[in-house]
JSON list of C-alpha atoms in Angstrom, two decimals:
[
{"chain": "A", "resi": 1, "resn": "MET", "atom": "CA", "xyz": [-49.76, -3.32, 22.73]},
{"chain": "A", "resi": 2, "resn": "PRO", "atom": "CA", "xyz": [-48.79, -1.99, 26.18]},
{"chain": "A", "resi": 3, "resn": "GLY", "atom": "CA", "xyz": [-45.63, 0.13, 25.99]},
{"chain": "A", "resi": 4, "resn": "SER", "atom": "CA", "xyz": [-46.08, 1.03, 22.31]},
{"chain": "A", "resi": 5, "resn": "ARG", "atom": "CA", "xyz": [-47.33, 4.39, 21.09]},
{"chain": "A", "resi": 6, "resn": "LEU", "atom": "CA", "xyz": [-51.03, 5.11, 20.88]},
{"chain": "A", "resi": 7, "resn": "THR", "atom": "CA", "xyz": [-52.51, 4.68, 17.40]},
{"chain": "A", "resi": 8, "resn": "LEU", "atom": "CA", "xyz": [-55.33, 6.65, 15.80]},
{"chain": "A", "resi": 9, "resn": "THR", "atom": "CA", "xyz": [-57.61, 3.67, 16.53]},
{"chain": "A", "resi": 10, "resn": "ASP", "atom": "CA", "xyz": [-56.62, 3.84, 20.21]},
{"chain": "A", "resi": 11, "resn": "ARG", "atom": "CA", "xyz": [-57.40, 7.53, 20.26]},
{"chain": "A", "resi": 12, "resn": "GLU", "atom": "CA", "xyz": [-60.79, 6.97, 18.69]},
{"chain": "A", "resi": 13, "resn": "SER", "atom": "CA", "xyz": [-61.52, 4.41, 21.43]},
{"chain": "A", "resi": 14, "resn": "ILE", "atom": "CA", "xyz": [-60.52, 6.99, 24.05]},
{"chain": "A", "resi": 15, "resn": "ALA", "atom": "CA", "xyz": [-62.92, 9.52, 22.51]},
{"chain": "A", "resi": 16, "resn": "GLU", "atom": "CA", "xyz": [-65.72, 6.95, 22.48]},
{"chain": "A", "resi": 17, "resn": "GLY", "atom": "CA", "xyz": [-65.05, 6.15, 26.11]},
{"chain": "A", "resi": 18, "resn": "LEU", "atom": "CA", "xyz": [-65.21, 9.82, 27.08]},
{"chain": "A", "resi": 19, "resn": "VAL", "atom": "CA", "xyz": [-68.52, 10.24, 25.22]},
{"chain": "A", "resi": 20, "resn": "ALA", "atom": "CA", "xyz": [-69.88, 7.17, 27.06]},
{"chain": "A", "resi": 21, "resn": "GLY", "atom": "CA", "xyz": [-68.87, 8.70, 30.39]},
{"chain": "A", "resi": 22, "resn": "LEU", "atom": "CA", "xyz": [-66.28, 6.06, 31.23]},
{"chain": "A", "resi": 23, "resn": "GLY", "atom": "CA", "xyz": [-63.55, 6.83, 33.74]},
{"chain": "A", "resi": 24, "resn": "TYR", "atom": "CA", "xyz": [-59.91, 7.00, 32.71]},
{"chain": "A", "resi": 25, "resn": "ALA", "atom": "CA", "xyz": [-59.12, 3.71, 34.46]},
{"chain": "A", "resi": 26, "resn": "GLU", "atom": "CA", "xyz": [-61.88, 1.88, 32.58]},
{"chain": "A", "resi": 27, "resn": "ILE", "atom": "CA", "xyz": [-60.79, 3.34, 29.23]},
{"chain": "A", "resi": 28, "resn": "ALA", "atom": "CA", "xyz": [-57.21, 2.29, 29.99]},
{"chain": "A", "resi": 29, "resn": "ARG", "atom": "CA", "xyz": [-58.33, -1.23, 30.96]},
{"chain": "A", "resi": 30, "resn": "ARG", "atom": "CA", "xyz": [-60.17, -1.65, 27.66]},
{"chain": "A", "resi": 31, "resn": "LEU", "atom": "CA", "xyz": [-57.08, -0.51, 25.75]},
{"chain": "A", "resi": 32, "resn": "ALA", "atom": "CA", "xyz": [-54.77, -2.64, 27.92]},
{"chain": "A", "resi": 33, "resn": "ARG", "atom": "CA", "xyz": [-52.81, 0.51, 28.73]},
{"chain": "A", "resi": 34, "resn": "PRO", "atom": "CA", "xyz": [-51.64, 2.10, 31.98]},
{"chain": "A", "resi": 35, "resn": "THR", "atom": "CA", "xyz": [-54.13, 4.63, 33.36]},
{"chain": "A", "resi": 36, "resn": "SER", "atom": "CA", "xyz": [-51.32, 7.22, 33.38]},
{"chain": "A", "resi": 37, "resn": "THR", "atom": "CA", "xyz": [-50.98, 6.88, 29.59]},
{"chain": "A", "resi": 38, "resn": "VAL", "atom": "CA", "xyz": [-54.65, 7.66, 29.03]},
{"chain": "A", "resi": 39, "resn": "THR", "atom": "CA", "xyz": [-54.63, 10.48, 31.58]},
{"chain": "A", "resi": 40, "resn": "ARG", "atom": "CA", "xyz": [-51.59, 12.12, 29.95]},
{"chain": "A", "resi": 41, "resn": "GLU", "atom": "CA", "xyz": [-53.01, 11.68, 26.45]},
{"chain": "A", "resi": 42, "resn": "ILE", "atom": "CA", "xyz": [-56.28, 13.43, 27.33]},
{"chain": "A", "resi": 43, "resn": "ALA", "atom": "CA", "xyz": [-54.62, 16.22, 29.34]},
{"chain": "A", "resi": 44, "resn": "ARG", "atom": "CA", "xyz": [-52.23, 17.04, 26.48]},
{"chain": "A", "resi": 45, "resn": "ASN", "atom": "CA", "xyz": [-54.95, 17.18, 23.88]},
{"chain": "A", "resi": 46, "resn": "GLY", "atom": "CA", "xyz": [-57.85, 19.36, 25.01]},
{"chain": "A", "resi": 47, "resn": "GLY", "atom": "CA", "xyz": [-59.02, 17.64, 28.18]},
{"chain": "A", "resi": 48, "resn": "PRO", "atom": "CA", "xyz": [-62.11, 15.39, 28.50]},
{"chain": "A", "resi": 49, "resn": "SER", "atom": "CA", "xyz": [-64.45, 17.92, 26.89]},
{"chain": "A", "resi": 50, "resn": "GLY", "atom": "CA", "xyz": [-62.17, 19.00, 24.03]},
{"chain": "A", "resi": 51, "resn": "TYR", "atom": "CA", "xyz": [-60.45, 15.73, 23.11]},
{"chain": "A", "resi": 52, "resn": "ARG", "atom": "CA", "xyz": [-60.49, 15.00, 19.36]},
{"chain": "A", "resi": 53, "resn": "PRO", "atom": "CA", "xyz": [-58.72, 11.80, 18.22]},
{"chain": "A", "resi": 54, "resn": "SER", "atom": "CA", "xyz": [-57.56, 13.06, 14.79]},
{"chain": "A", "resi": 55, "resn": "ALA", "atom": "CA", "xyz": [-56.24, 16.34, 16.19]},
{"chain": "A", "resi": 56, "resn": "ALA", "atom": "CA", "xyz": [-54.51, 14.46, 19.04]},
{"chain": "A", "resi": 57, "resn": "ASP", "atom": "CA", "xyz": [-52.83, 12.11, 16.54]},
{"chain": "A", "resi": 58, "resn": "VAL", "atom": "CA", "xyz": [-51.52, 14.99, 14.42]},
{"chain": "A", "resi": 59, "resn": "ALA", "atom": "CA", "xyz": [-50.32, 16.94, 17.48]},
{"chain": "A", "resi": 60, "resn": "THR", "atom": "CA", "xyz": [-48.44, 13.91, 18.81]},
{"chain": "A", "resi": 61, "resn": "ARG", "atom": "CA", "xyz": [-46.68, 13.37, 15.49]},
{"chain": "A", "resi": 62, "resn": "ASN", "atom": "CA", "xyz": [-45.67, 17.03, 15.36]},
{"chain": "A", "resi": 63, "resn": "ARG", "atom": "CA", "xyz": [-44.26, 16.85, 18.90]},
{"chain": "A", "resi": 64, "resn": "ALA", "atom": "CA", "xyz": [-42.25, 13.77, 17.95]},
{"chain": "A", "resi": 65, "resn": "ARG", "atom": "CA", "xyz": [-40.75, 15.56, 14.95]},
{"chain": "A", "resi": 66, "resn": "ARG", "atom": "CA", "xyz": [-39.77, 18.59, 17.07]},
{"chain": "A", "resi": 67, "resn": "LEU", "atom": "CA", "xyz": [-38.10, 16.40, 19.67]},
{"chain": "A", "resi": 68, "resn": "ALA", "atom": "CA", "xyz": [-36.25, 14.19, 17.19]},
{"chain": "A", "resi": 69, "resn": "PRO", "atom": "CA", "xyz": [-32.46, 14.71, 17.38]},
{"chain": "A", "resi": 70, "resn": "PRO", "atom": "CA", "xyz": [-30.78, 16.29, 14.32]},
{"chain": "A", "resi": 71, "resn": "ALA", "atom": "CA", "xyz": [-28.73, 14.15, 11.98]},
{"chain": "A", "resi": 72, "resn": "PRO", "atom": "CA", "xyz": [-25.23, 13.67, 13.41]},
{"chain": "A", "resi": 73, "resn": "GLY", "atom": "CA", "xyz": [-22.43, 15.75, 11.91]},
{"chain": "A", "resi": 74, "resn": "PRO", "atom": "CA", "xyz": [-18.68, 16.19, 12.52]},
{"chain": "A", "resi": 75, "resn": "GLY", "atom": "CA", "xyz": [-19.30, 18.42, 15.54]},
{"chain": "A", "resi": 76, "resn": "ASP", "atom": "CA", "xyz": [-21.52, 15.79, 17.13]},
{"chain": "A", "resi": 77, "resn": "ALA", "atom": "CA", "xyz": [-18.79, 13.17, 16.72]},
{"chain": "A", "resi": 78, "resn": "ILE", "atom": "CA", "xyz": [-16.29, 15.43, 18.47]},
{"chain": "A", "resi": 79, "resn": "GLY", "atom": "CA", "xyz": [-18.76, 16.14, 21.26]},
{"chain": "A", "resi": 80, "resn": "ALA", "atom": "CA", "xyz": [-19.38, 12.42, 21.70]},
{"chain": "A", "resi": 81, "resn": "PHE", "atom": "CA", "xyz": [-15.62, 11.82, 21.89]},
{"chain": "A", "resi": 82, "resn": "GLU", "atom": "CA", "xyz": [-15.26, 14.56, 24.51]},
{"chain": "A", "resi": 83, "resn": "ASP", "atom": "CA", "xyz": [-17.92, 12.84, 26.61]},
{"chain": "A", "resi": 84, "resn": "ARG", "atom": "CA", "xyz": [-16.18, 9.45, 26.30]},
{"chain": "A", "resi": 85, "resn": "PHE", "atom": "CA", "xyz": [-12.78, 11.00, 27.01]},
{"chain": "A", "resi": 86, "resn": "ALA", "atom": "CA", "xyz": [-14.09, 12.75, 30.12]},
{"chain": "A", "resi": 87, "resn": "ALA", "atom": "CA", "xyz": [-15.71, 9.50, 31.28]},
{"chain": "A", "resi": 88, "resn": "VAL", "atom": "CA", "xyz": [-12.32, 7.75, 31.01]},
{"chain": "A", "resi": 89, "resn": "MET", "atom": "CA", "xyz": [-10.72, 10.45, 33.16]},
{"chain": "A", "resi": 90, "resn": "VAL", "atom": "CA", "xyz": [-13.51, 10.18, 35.74]},
{"chain": "A", "resi": 91, "resn": "ALA", "atom": "CA", "xyz": [-13.11, 6.39, 35.85]},
{"chain": "A", "resi": 92, "resn": "THR", "atom": "CA", "xyz": [-9.40, 6.82, 36.60]},
{"chain": "A", "resi": 93, "resn": "GLY", "atom": "CA", "xyz": [-9.91, 9.29, 39.46]},
{"chain": "A", "resi": 94, "resn": "LEU", "atom": "CA", "xyz": [-10.43, 12.80, 38.08]},
{"chain": "A", "resi": 95, "resn": "ALA", "atom": "CA", "xyz": [-13.50, 14.73, 39.29]},
{"chain": "A", "resi": 96, "resn": "ARG", "atom": "CA", "xyz": [-16.30, 15.00, 36.70]},
{"chain": "A", "resi": 97, "resn": "MET", "atom": "CA", "xyz": [-16.30, 18.75, 35.95]},
{"chain": "A", "resi": 98, "resn": "PRO", "atom": "CA", "xyz": [-12.49, 19.11, 35.74]},
{"chain": "A", "resi": 99, "resn": "ALA", "atom": "CA", "xyz": [-12.52, 16.10, 33.42]},
{"chain": "A", "resi": 100, "resn": "ARG", "atom": "CA", "xyz": [-15.09, 17.74, 31.14]},
{"chain": "A", "resi": 101, "resn": "VAL", "atom": "CA", "xyz": [-13.14, 21.02, 31.08]},
{"chain": "A", "resi": 102, "resn": "LEU", "atom": "CA", "xyz": [-9.86, 19.25, 30.32]},
{"chain": "A", "resi": 103, "resn": "ALA", "atom": "CA", "xyz": [-11.45, 17.21, 27.51]},
{"chain": "A", "resi": 104, "resn": "CYS", "atom": "CA", "xyz": [-12.83, 20.42, 25.96]},
{"chain": "A", "resi": 105, "resn": "LEU", "atom": "CA", "xyz": [-9.47, 22.15, 26.13]},
{"chain": "A", "resi": 106, "resn": "LEU", "atom": "CA", "xyz": [-7.59, 19.22, 24.63]},
{"chain": "A", "resi": 107, "resn": "THR", "atom": "CA", "xyz": [-9.95, 18.99, 21.64]},
{"chain": "A", "resi": 108, "resn": "SER", "atom": "CA", "xyz": [-10.01, 22.74, 20.97]},
{"chain": "A", "resi": 109, "resn": "GLU", "atom": "CA", "xyz": [-7.98, 24.30, 18.16]},
{"chain": "A", "resi": 110, "resn": "GLY", "atom": "CA", "xyz": [-5.06, 25.49, 20.27]},
{"chain": "A", "resi": 111, "resn": "ALA", "atom": "CA", "xyz": [-5.73, 23.71, 23.56]},
{"chain": "A", "resi": 112, "resn": "THR", "atom": "CA", "xyz": [-7.04, 27.05, 24.84]},
{"chain": "A", "resi": 113, "resn": "LEU", "atom": "CA", "xyz": [-10.51, 28.45, 25.56]},
{"chain": "A", "resi": 114, "resn": "SER", "atom": "CA", "xyz": [-11.97, 31.36, 27.50]},
{"chain": "A", "resi": 115, "resn": "ALA", "atom": "CA", "xyz": [-14.29, 30.90, 30.46]},
{"chain": "A", "resi": 116, "resn": "ALA", "atom": "CA", "xyz": [-17.23, 32.07, 28.31]},
{"chain": "A", "resi": 117, "resn": "GLU", "atom": "CA", "xyz": [-16.41, 29.53, 25.61]},
{"chain": "A", "resi": 118, "resn": "LEU", "atom": "CA", "xyz": [-16.24, 26.73, 28.16]},
{"chain": "A", "resi": 119, "resn": "VAL", "atom": "CA", "xyz": [-19.57, 27.80, 29.66]},
{"chain": "A", "resi": 120, "resn": "ARG", "atom": "CA", "xyz": [-21.21, 27.69, 26.21]},
{"chain": "A", "resi": 121, "resn": "ARG", "atom": "CA", "xyz": [-19.69, 24.37, 25.20]},
{"chain": "A", "resi": 122, "resn": "LEU", "atom": "CA", "xyz": [-20.37, 22.60, 28.48]},
{"chain": "A", "resi": 123, "resn": "ARG", "atom": "CA", "xyz": [-23.67, 24.38, 29.24]},
{"chain": "A", "resi": 124, "resn": "VAL", "atom": "CA", "xyz": [-22.72, 24.92, 32.87]},
{"chain": "A", "resi": 125, "resn": "SER", "atom": "CA", "xyz": [-22.38, 27.95, 35.13]},
{"chain": "A", "resi": 126, "resn": "PRO", "atom": "CA", "xyz": [-19.29, 30.21, 35.17]},
{"chain": "A", "resi": 127, "resn": "ALA", "atom": "CA", "xyz": [-18.77, 29.18, 38.81]},
{"chain": "A", "resi": 128, "resn": "SER", "atom": "CA", "xyz": [-18.55, 25.51, 37.82]},
{"chain": "A", "resi": 129, "resn": "VAL", "atom": "CA", "xyz": [-15.92, 26.30, 35.18]},
{"chain": "A", "resi": 130, "resn": "SER", "atom": "CA", "xyz": [-13.94, 28.46, 37.62]},
{"chain": "A", "resi": 131, "resn": "LYS", "atom": "CA", "xyz": [-13.84, 25.74, 40.28]},
{"chain": "A", "resi": 132, "resn": "ALA", "atom": "CA", "xyz": [-12.84, 23.09, 37.74]},
{"chain": "A", "resi": 133, "resn": "VAL", "atom": "CA", "xyz": [-10.02, 25.26, 36.36]},
{"chain": "A", "resi": 134, "resn": "ALA", "atom": "CA", "xyz": [-8.75, 26.00, 39.87]},
{"chain": "A", "resi": 135, "resn": "TYR", "atom": "CA", "xyz": [-8.62, 22.25, 40.52]},
{"chain": "A", "resi": 136, "resn": "LEU", "atom": "CA", "xyz": [-6.74, 21.59, 37.27]},
{"chain": "A", "resi": 137, "resn": "GLU", "atom": "CA", "xyz": [-4.31, 24.41, 38.09]},
{"chain": "A", "resi": 138, "resn": "ARG", "atom": "CA", "xyz": [-3.42, 22.70, 41.36]},
{"chain": "A", "resi": 139, "resn": "LEU", "atom": "CA", "xyz": [-2.57, 19.58, 39.34]},
{"chain": "A", "resi": 140, "resn": "GLU", "atom": "CA", "xyz": [-0.50, 21.81, 36.99]},
{"chain": "A", "resi": 141, "resn": "LEU", "atom": "CA", "xyz": [-2.48, 20.61, 33.98]},
{"chain": "A", "resi": 142, "resn": "VAL", "atom": "CA", "xyz": [-3.97, 24.01, 33.09]},
{"chain": "A", "resi": 143, "resn": "ARG", "atom": "CA", "xyz": [-2.76, 27.60, 33.39]},
{"chain": "A", "resi": 144, "resn": "ARG", "atom": "CA", "xyz": [-4.45, 30.98, 33.00]},
{"chain": "A", "resi": 145, "resn": "ASP", "atom": "CA", "xyz": [-3.26, 33.34, 30.29]},
{"chain": "A", "resi": 146, "resn": "ARG", "atom": "CA", "xyz": [-4.02, 36.95, 29.37]},
{"chain": "A", "resi": 147, "resn": "ALA", "atom": "CA", "xyz": [-1.83, 37.63, 26.36]},
{"chain": "A", "resi": 148, "resn": "ALA", "atom": "CA", "xyz": [-2.92, 41.21, 25.69]},
{"chain": "A", "resi": 149, "resn": "ALA", "atom": "CA", "xyz": [-4.20, 44.10, 27.80]},
{"chain": "A", "resi": 150, "resn": "GLY", "atom": "CA", "xyz": [-7.96, 43.99, 28.22]},
{"chain": "A", "resi": 151, "resn": "ARG", "atom": "CA", "xyz": [-8.22, 40.55, 26.64]},
{"chain": "A", "resi": 152, "resn": "ARG", "atom": "CA", "xyz": [-10.41, 38.00, 28.34]},
{"chain": "A", "resi": 153, "resn": "GLU", "atom": "CA", "xyz": [-8.57, 35.48, 30.46]},
{"chain": "A", "resi": 154, "resn": "ARG", "atom": "CA", "xyz": [-8.03, 32.18, 28.68]},
{"chain": "A", "resi": 155, "resn": "TYR", "atom": "CA", "xyz": [-7.24, 28.73, 30.00]},
{"chain": "A", "resi": 156, "resn": "VAL", "atom": "CA", "xyz": [-4.41, 26.80, 28.36]},
{"chain": "A", "resi": 157, "resn": "VAL", "atom": "CA", "xyz": [-3.06, 23.25, 28.34]},
{"chain": "A", "resi": 158, "resn": "ASP", "atom": "CA", "xyz": [0.66, 23.58, 27.53]},
{"chain": "A", "resi": 159, "resn": "ASP", "atom": "CA", "xyz": [2.52, 20.90, 25.58]},
{"chain": "A", "resi": 160, "resn": "ASP", "atom": "CA", "xyz": [4.69, 20.18, 28.61]},
{"chain": "A", "resi": 161, "resn": "ALA", "atom": "CA", "xyz": [1.75, 19.86, 31.03]},
{"chain": "A", "resi": 162, "resn": "TRP", "atom": "CA", "xyz": [2.25, 16.10, 31.21]},
{"chain": "A", "resi": 163, "resn": "TYR", "atom": "CA", "xyz": [5.91, 16.55, 32.11]},
{"chain": "A", "resi": 164, "resn": "ARG", "atom": "CA", "xyz": [4.97, 18.91, 34.94]},
{"chain": "A", "resi": 165, "resn": "ALA", "atom": "CA", "xyz": [2.26, 16.53, 36.14]},
{"chain": "A", "resi": 166, "resn": "SER", "atom": "CA", "xyz": [4.64, 13.55, 36.16]},
{"chain": "A", "resi": 167, "resn": "ALA", "atom": "CA", "xyz": [7.32, 15.59, 37.95]},
{"chain": "A", "resi": 168, "resn": "ARG", "atom": "CA", "xyz": [4.76, 16.30, 40.65]},
{"chain": "A", "resi": 169, "resn": "GLU", "atom": "CA", "xyz": [4.05, 12.57, 40.95]},
{"chain": "A", "resi": 170, "resn": "VAL", "atom": "CA", "xyz": [7.78, 11.95, 41.38]},
{"chain": "A", "resi": 171, "resn": "GLU", "atom": "CA", "xyz": [7.75, 14.28, 44.39]},
{"chain": "A", "resi": 172, "resn": "VAL", "atom": "CA", "xyz": [4.76, 12.41, 45.83]},
{"chain": "A", "resi": 173, "resn": "CYS", "atom": "CA", "xyz": [6.48, 9.04, 45.44]},
{"chain": "A", "resi": 174, "resn": "THR", "atom": "CA", "xyz": [9.67, 10.39, 47.03]},
{"chain": "A", "resi": 175, "resn": "THR", "atom": "CA", "xyz": [7.74, 11.76, 50.00]},
{"chain": "A", "resi": 176, "resn": "TRP", "atom": "CA", "xyz": [5.94, 8.46, 50.57]},
{"chain": "A", "resi": 177, "resn": "ALA", "atom": "CA", "xyz": [9.15, 6.46, 50.18]},
{"chain": "A", "resi": 178, "resn": "ASN", "atom": "CA", "xyz": [11.02, 8.61, 52.72]},
{"chain": "A", "resi": 179, "resn": "ALA", "atom": "CA", "xyz": [8.20, 8.41, 55.26]},
{"chain": "A", "resi": 180, "resn": "ALA", "atom": "CA", "xyz": [7.91, 4.63, 54.89]},
{"chain": "A", "resi": 181, "resn": "ARG", "atom": "CA", "xyz": [11.69, 4.17, 55.29]},
{"chain": "A", "resi": 182, "resn": "GLU", "atom": "CA", "xyz": [11.63, 6.25, 58.46]},
{"chain": "A", "resi": 183, "resn": "GLY", "atom": "CA", "xyz": [8.90, 4.03, 59.90]},
{"chain": "A", "resi": 184, "resn": "ALA", "atom": "CA", "xyz": [10.73, 0.88, 58.82]},
{"chain": "A", "resi": 185, "resn": "GLY", "atom": "CA", "xyz": [13.81, 2.05, 60.72]},
{"chain": "A", "resi": 186, "resn": "LEU", "atom": "CA", "xyz": [11.84, 2.66, 63.90]},
{"chain": "A", "resi": 187, "resn": "LEU", "atom": "CA", "xyz": [10.06, -0.70, 63.67]},
{"chain": "A", "resi": 188, "resn": "ASP", "atom": "CA", "xyz": [13.01, -2.73, 62.37]},
{"chain": "A", "resi": 189, "resn": "GLY", "atom": "CA", "xyz": [12.63, -6.47, 62.86]},
{"chain": "A", "resi": 190, "resn": "THR", "atom": "CA", "xyz": [8.84, -6.40, 63.26]},
{"chain": "A", "resi": 191, "resn": "PRO", "atom": "CA", "xyz": [6.07, -7.29, 60.76]},
{"chain": "A", "resi": 192, "resn": "ALA", "atom": "CA", "xyz": [5.12, -3.59, 60.63]},
{"chain": "A", "resi": 193, "resn": "GLY", "atom": "CA", "xyz": [8.72, -2.68, 59.91]},
{"chain": "A", "resi": 194, "resn": "ASP", "atom": "CA", "xyz": [8.89, -5.20, 57.07]},
{"chain": "A", "resi": 195, "resn": "ARG", "atom": "CA", "xyz": [5.62, -3.87, 55.67]},
{"chain": "A", "resi": 196, "resn": "LEU", "atom": "CA", "xyz": [6.86, -0.28, 55.70]},
{"chain": "A", "resi": 197, "resn": "ASP", "atom": "CA", "xyz": [10.20, -1.31, 54.22]},
{"chain": "A", "resi": 198, "resn": "ALA", "atom": "CA", "xyz": [8.44, -2.99, 51.27]},
{"chain": "A", "resi": 199, "resn": "MET", "atom": "CA", "xyz": [6.24, 0.09, 50.85]},
{"chain": "A", "resi": 200, "resn": "GLY", "atom": "CA", "xyz": [9.28, 2.38, 50.83]},
{"chain": "A", "resi": 201, "resn": "ARG", "atom": "CA", "xyz": [11.11, 0.26, 48.25]},
{"chain": "A", "resi": 202, "resn": "TYR", "atom": "CA", "xyz": [8.00, 0.17, 46.05]},
{"chain": "A", "resi": 203, "resn": "PHE", "atom": "CA", "xyz": [7.51, 3.96, 46.00]},
{"chain": "A", "resi": 204, "resn": "ASP", "atom": "CA", "xyz": [11.24, 4.48, 45.52]},
{"chain": "A", "resi": 205, "resn": "HIS", "atom": "CA", "xyz": [11.17, 2.19, 42.46]},
{"chain": "A", "resi": 206, "resn": "VAL", "atom": "CA", "xyz": [8.05, 3.83, 40.98]},
{"chain": "A", "resi": 207, "resn": "GLY", "atom": "CA", "xyz": [9.43, 7.31, 41.61]},
{"chain": "A", "resi": 208, "resn": "ARG", "atom": "CA", "xyz": [12.69, 6.51, 39.84]},
{"chain": "A", "resi": 209, "resn": "ASP", "atom": "CA", "xyz": [10.85, 5.14, 36.82]},
{"chain": "A", "resi": 210, "resn": "LEU", "atom": "CA", "xyz": [8.65, 8.24, 36.65]},
{"chain": "A", "resi": 211, "resn": "ALA", "atom": "CA", "xyz": [11.70, 10.50, 37.01]},
{"chain": "A", "resi": 212, "resn": "ARG", "atom": "CA", "xyz": [13.43, 8.81, 34.06]},
{"chain": "A", "resi": 213, "resn": "ALA", "atom": "CA", "xyz": [10.31, 9.17, 31.92]},
{"chain": "A", "resi": 214, "resn": "ALA", "atom": "CA", "xyz": [9.92, 12.82, 32.95]},
{"chain": "A", "resi": 215, "resn": "GLU", "atom": "CA", "xyz": [13.52, 13.62, 32.03]},
{"chain": "A", "resi": 216, "resn": "HIS", "atom": "CA", "xyz": [13.06, 11.97, 28.64]},
{"chain": "A", "resi": 217, "resn": "TRP", "atom": "CA", "xyz": [9.97, 14.03, 27.82]},
{"chain": "A", "resi": 218, "resn": "ARG", "atom": "CA", "xyz": [11.52, 17.23, 29.14]},
{"chain": "A", "resi": 219, "resn": "GLY", "atom": "CA", "xyz": [14.24, 16.74, 26.52]},
{"chain": "A", "resi": 220, "resn": "VAL", "atom": "CA", "xyz": [11.60, 16.23, 23.84]},
{"chain": "A", "resi": 221, "resn": "PHE", "atom": "CA", "xyz": [9.72, 19.41, 24.78]},
{"chain": "A", "resi": 222, "resn": "THR", "atom": "CA", "xyz": [12.94, 21.44, 25.06]},
{"chain": "A", "resi": 223, "resn": "ALA", "atom": "CA", "xyz": [13.97, 20.38, 21.57]},
{"chain": "A", "resi": 224, "resn": "GLN", "atom": "CA", "xyz": [10.68, 21.49, 20.00]}
]
């Protein structure tokens, strides 16, 4: 059947076709297979002069066993969660590599890893990790730490990172609200003025709600 794996019978037909001097396209037509499938099969298994159906069948089965994924274990489940978690962050606006780094840090034992550990876990270059960490530092989600002299630099997600991040968002909302109110004053009585006034009131409301939440969580972290 086209699309399914070649059987030993298929391979014997290929060998017979080669002995008869048929071209790859004709052999493929007789098997109802793409020519590329026959071409690849022969090239992988000795070429037109060295093709042996039984040996080709055994070799293909061995390759399949080597490529088969290992049985999933606890570590695989955590890795799969990290991938899903990072995908959620990407879908909500975070760049892909910073999202992967942050997911790794959050699922690590102490929310801290070295650059080398991140490189090994993510299988990316040190430069990619460095750029991602720099980005997360600007968002105040990650900080660098060197606890002891000569110790490798580590990246840390503090328990109060979310408070710092929300406090930053409060500043953003306040800045937008003030700018919109200024424009509303200049364009008072016009549709543009009304639009900017509504925008200013919206960001003022959101900023106040975020500020209240940030103050609540600051108290929680201070008490710990």
